[in-house]
Coordinates of C-alpha atoms in Angstrom, one line a residue:
X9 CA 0.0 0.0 0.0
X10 CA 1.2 3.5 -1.4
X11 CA 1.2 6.5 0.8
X12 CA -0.4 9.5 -0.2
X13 CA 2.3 11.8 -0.5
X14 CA 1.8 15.5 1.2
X15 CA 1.9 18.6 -1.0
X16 CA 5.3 19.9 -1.3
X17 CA 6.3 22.9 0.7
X18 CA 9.1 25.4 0.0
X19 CA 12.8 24.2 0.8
X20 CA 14.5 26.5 3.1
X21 CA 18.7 26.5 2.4
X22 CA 21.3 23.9 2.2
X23 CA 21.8 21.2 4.6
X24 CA 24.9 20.4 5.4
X25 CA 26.4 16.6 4.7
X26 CA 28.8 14.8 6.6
X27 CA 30.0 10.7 6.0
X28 CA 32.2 9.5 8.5
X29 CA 32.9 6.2 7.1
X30 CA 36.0 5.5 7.8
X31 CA 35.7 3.6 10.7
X32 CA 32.9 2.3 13.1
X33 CA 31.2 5.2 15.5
X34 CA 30.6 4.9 18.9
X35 CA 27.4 5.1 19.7
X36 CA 26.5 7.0 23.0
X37 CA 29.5 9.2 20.7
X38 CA 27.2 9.5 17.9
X39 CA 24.1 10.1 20.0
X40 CA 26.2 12.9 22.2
X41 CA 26.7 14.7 18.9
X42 CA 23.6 14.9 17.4
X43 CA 22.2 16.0 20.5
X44 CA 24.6 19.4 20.2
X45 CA 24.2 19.6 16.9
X46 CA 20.4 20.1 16.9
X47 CA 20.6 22.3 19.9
X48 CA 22.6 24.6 17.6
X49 CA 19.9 24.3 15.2
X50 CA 17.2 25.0 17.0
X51 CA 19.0 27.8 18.4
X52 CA 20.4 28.9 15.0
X53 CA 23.6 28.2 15.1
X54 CA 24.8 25.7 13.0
X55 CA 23.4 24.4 9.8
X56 CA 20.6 21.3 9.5
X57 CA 22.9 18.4 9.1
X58 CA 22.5 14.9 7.4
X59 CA 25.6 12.4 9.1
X60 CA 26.5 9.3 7.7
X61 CA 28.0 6.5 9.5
X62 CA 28.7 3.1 10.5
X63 CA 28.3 1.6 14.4
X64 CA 29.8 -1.0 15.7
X65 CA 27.5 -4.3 16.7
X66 CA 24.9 -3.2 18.9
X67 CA 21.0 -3.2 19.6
X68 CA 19.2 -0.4 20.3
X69 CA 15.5 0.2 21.7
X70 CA 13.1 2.6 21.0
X71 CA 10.4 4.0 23.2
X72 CA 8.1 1.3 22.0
X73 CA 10.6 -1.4 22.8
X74 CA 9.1 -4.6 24.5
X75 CA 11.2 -6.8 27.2
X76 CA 10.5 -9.9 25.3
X77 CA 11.7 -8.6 21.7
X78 CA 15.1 -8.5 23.2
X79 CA 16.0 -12.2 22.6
X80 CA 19.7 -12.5 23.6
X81 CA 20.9 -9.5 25.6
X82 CA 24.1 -10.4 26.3
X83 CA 25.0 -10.8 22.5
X84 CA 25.8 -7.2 22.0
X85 CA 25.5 -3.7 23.8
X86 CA 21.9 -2.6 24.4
X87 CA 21.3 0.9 24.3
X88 CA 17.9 2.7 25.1
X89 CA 17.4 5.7 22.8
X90 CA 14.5 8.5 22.5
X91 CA 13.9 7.5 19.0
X92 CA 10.2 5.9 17.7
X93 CA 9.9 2.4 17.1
X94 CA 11.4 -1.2 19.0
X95 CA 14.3 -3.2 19.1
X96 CA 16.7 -2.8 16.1
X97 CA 20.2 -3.3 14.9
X98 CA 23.6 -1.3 13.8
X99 CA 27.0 -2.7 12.8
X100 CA 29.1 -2.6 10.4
X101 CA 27.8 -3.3 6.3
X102 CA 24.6 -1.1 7.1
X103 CA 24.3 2.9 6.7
X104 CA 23.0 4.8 9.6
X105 CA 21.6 8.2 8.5
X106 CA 21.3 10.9 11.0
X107 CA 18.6 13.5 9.6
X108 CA 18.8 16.8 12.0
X109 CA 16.2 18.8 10.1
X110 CA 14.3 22.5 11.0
X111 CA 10.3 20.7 10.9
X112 CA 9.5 24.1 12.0
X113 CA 10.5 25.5 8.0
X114 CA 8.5 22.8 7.0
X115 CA 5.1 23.7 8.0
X116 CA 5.7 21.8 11.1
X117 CA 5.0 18.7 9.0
X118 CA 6.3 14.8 10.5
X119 CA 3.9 13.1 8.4
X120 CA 5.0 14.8 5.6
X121 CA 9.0 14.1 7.0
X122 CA 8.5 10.5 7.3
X123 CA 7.3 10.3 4.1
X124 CA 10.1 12.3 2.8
X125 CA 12.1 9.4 4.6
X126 CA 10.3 6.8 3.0
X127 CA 11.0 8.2 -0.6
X128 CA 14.5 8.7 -0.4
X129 CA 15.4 5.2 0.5
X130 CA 13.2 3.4 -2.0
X131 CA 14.6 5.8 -5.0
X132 CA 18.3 4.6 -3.8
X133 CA 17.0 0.9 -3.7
X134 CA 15.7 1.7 -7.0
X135 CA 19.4 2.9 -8.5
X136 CA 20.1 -0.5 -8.2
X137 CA 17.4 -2.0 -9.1
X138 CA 15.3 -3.1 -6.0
X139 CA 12.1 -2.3 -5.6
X140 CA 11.4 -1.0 -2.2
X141 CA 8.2 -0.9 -0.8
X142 CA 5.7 0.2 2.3
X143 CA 3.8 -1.7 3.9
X144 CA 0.4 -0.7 6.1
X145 CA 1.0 -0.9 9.9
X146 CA 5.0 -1.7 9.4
X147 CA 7.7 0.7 9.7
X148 CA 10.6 0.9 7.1
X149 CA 11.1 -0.4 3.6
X150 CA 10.2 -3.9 2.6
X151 CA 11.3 -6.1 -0.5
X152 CA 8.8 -8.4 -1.4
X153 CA 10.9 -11.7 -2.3
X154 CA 7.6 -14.4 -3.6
X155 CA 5.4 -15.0 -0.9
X156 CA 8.0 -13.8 1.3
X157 CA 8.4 -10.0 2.6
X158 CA 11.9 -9.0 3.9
X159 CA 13.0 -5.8 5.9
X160 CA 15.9 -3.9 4.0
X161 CA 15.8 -0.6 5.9
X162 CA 14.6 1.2 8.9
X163 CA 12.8 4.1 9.9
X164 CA 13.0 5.4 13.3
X165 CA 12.9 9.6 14.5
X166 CA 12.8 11.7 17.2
X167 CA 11.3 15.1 17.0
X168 CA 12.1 17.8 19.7
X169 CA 10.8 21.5 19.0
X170 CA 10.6 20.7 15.5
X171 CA 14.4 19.7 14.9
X172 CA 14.5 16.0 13.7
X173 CA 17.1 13.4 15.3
X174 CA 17.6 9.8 14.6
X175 CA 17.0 8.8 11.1
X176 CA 16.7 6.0 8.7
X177 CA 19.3 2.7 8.4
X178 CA 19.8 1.1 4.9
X179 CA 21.2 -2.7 5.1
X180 CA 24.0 -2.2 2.2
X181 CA 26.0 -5.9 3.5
X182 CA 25.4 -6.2 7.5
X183 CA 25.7 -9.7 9.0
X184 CA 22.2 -10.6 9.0
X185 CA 23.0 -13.7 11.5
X186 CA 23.0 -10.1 14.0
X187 CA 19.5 -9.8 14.2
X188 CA 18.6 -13.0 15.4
X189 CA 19.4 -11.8 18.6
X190 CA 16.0 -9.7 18.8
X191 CA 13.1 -9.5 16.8
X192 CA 13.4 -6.5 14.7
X193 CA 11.1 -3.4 15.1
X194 CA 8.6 -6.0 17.3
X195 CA 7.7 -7.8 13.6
X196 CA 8.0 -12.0 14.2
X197 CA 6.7 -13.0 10.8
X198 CA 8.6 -11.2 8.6
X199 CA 12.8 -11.3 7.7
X200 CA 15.5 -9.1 6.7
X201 CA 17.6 -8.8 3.8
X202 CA 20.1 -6.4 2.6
X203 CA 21.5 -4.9 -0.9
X204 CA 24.1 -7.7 -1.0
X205 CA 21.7 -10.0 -0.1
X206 CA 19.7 -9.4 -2.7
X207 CA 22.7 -9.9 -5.1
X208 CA 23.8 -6.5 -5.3
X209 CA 27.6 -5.3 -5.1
X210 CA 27.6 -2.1 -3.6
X211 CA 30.0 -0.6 -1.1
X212 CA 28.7 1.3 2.1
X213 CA 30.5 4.5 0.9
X214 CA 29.0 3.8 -2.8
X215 CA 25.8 3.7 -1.6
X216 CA 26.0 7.0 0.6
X217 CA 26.9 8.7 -2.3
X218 CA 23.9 7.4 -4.1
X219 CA 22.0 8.4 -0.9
X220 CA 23.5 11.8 -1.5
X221 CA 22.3 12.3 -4.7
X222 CA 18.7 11.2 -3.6
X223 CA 18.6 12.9 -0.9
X224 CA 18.6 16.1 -3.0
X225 CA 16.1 14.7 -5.6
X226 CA 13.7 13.9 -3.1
X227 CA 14.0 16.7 -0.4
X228 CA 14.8 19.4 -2.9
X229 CA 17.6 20.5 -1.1
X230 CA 21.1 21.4 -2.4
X231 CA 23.7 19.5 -0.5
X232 CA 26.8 21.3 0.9
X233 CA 29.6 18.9 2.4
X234 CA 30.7 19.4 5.9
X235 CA 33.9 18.5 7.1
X236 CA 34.3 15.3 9.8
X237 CA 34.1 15.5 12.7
X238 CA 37.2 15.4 15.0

């Protein structure tokens, strides 16, 4: 089932774009930062920022996490986190996007953000050919494989006066043996896959900068690149 998408509203200015890709980020790290970054957003003094990166092996649960999701909690580090959604997975082979975004210059729209969300990871599944999908009453993007439907990417956001944090995670060639150890985003029935799973070749820094390009197709944004962060 096909989302209706909202009507488009004017873009305000250039979001900045970071990839840190070079090696695995902590992740209370990671967290730390975007929580200073969108601070200086809100307060108007720093730019919006998209940041790509890769974790190390770890769960995470959102705010609608249940106990009993969480099948092996000693197989990795379990961190809580302020973002939407249940139990989920990072490590390395999958691309984490942080999206620290102004809502407020948007009309004060999250539908119309998620959506936005949504978009730009199916058109980068569809540069290499997948065809990414919603689903009703499931999070994320789904590849339909026969009768089978498998989870390729995640959606999960936190809004906090109208600046974004969290964002979406793309499985470009994770270990997928890794999420056996909960059941992702509370969904039993269903699997995952990932780009290489799906036969697909693609690098994690290849596929950001497909993700860059998208990015700016879909949100109608120019991108202006921002240097690491020390």
């Amino acid at each position: 089932m096909v989302t209706a998408r909202p009507t488009a509203l004017e873009a305000p200015e250039n979001v900045a774009w970071r990839a840190d890709l070079t090696h695995p980020v902590d992740y209370p790290a990671a967290v730390a930062a975007m929580e200073r970054r969108v601070a200086a957003i809100r307060d108007g003094t720093a730019p919006e920022l998209v940041r790509l990166l890769e974790h190390p092996p770890l769960y995470t649960a959102g705010t609608s996490a249940r106990p009993e999701d969480l099948l092996e909690p000693h197989r990795f580090p379990v961190y809580r986190t302020g973002r939407g959604g249940q139990y989920t997975y990072h490590g390395p082979g999958q691309l984490v996007a942080y999206v620290m975004l102004d809502l407020s210059r948007r009309g004060c729209d999250v539908r119309r953000f998620v959506c936005d969300l949504e978009d730009w990871l199916v058109a980068t599944l569809a540069r290499y050919g997948v065809r990414g999908e919603r689903r009703a009453g499931r999070v994320g993007i789904w590849v339909a494989r026969g009768s089978r439907e498998e989870k390729i990417a995640a959606i999960g956001i936190r809004v906090r006066r109208w600046v974004s944090f969290h964002g979406v995670a793309l499985n470009v060639a994770p270990d997928l043996a890794h999420f056996a150890g909960i059941v992702p985003c509370g969904i039993a029935d269903h699997g995952v896959t990932s780009l290489a799973d799906l036969g697909v070749a693609a690098t994690v820094p290849e596929v950001a900068q497909v993700m860059r390009g998208t990015f700016a197709d879909v949100f109608g944004r120019t991108i202006a690149p921002e240097a690491p962060a020390s």
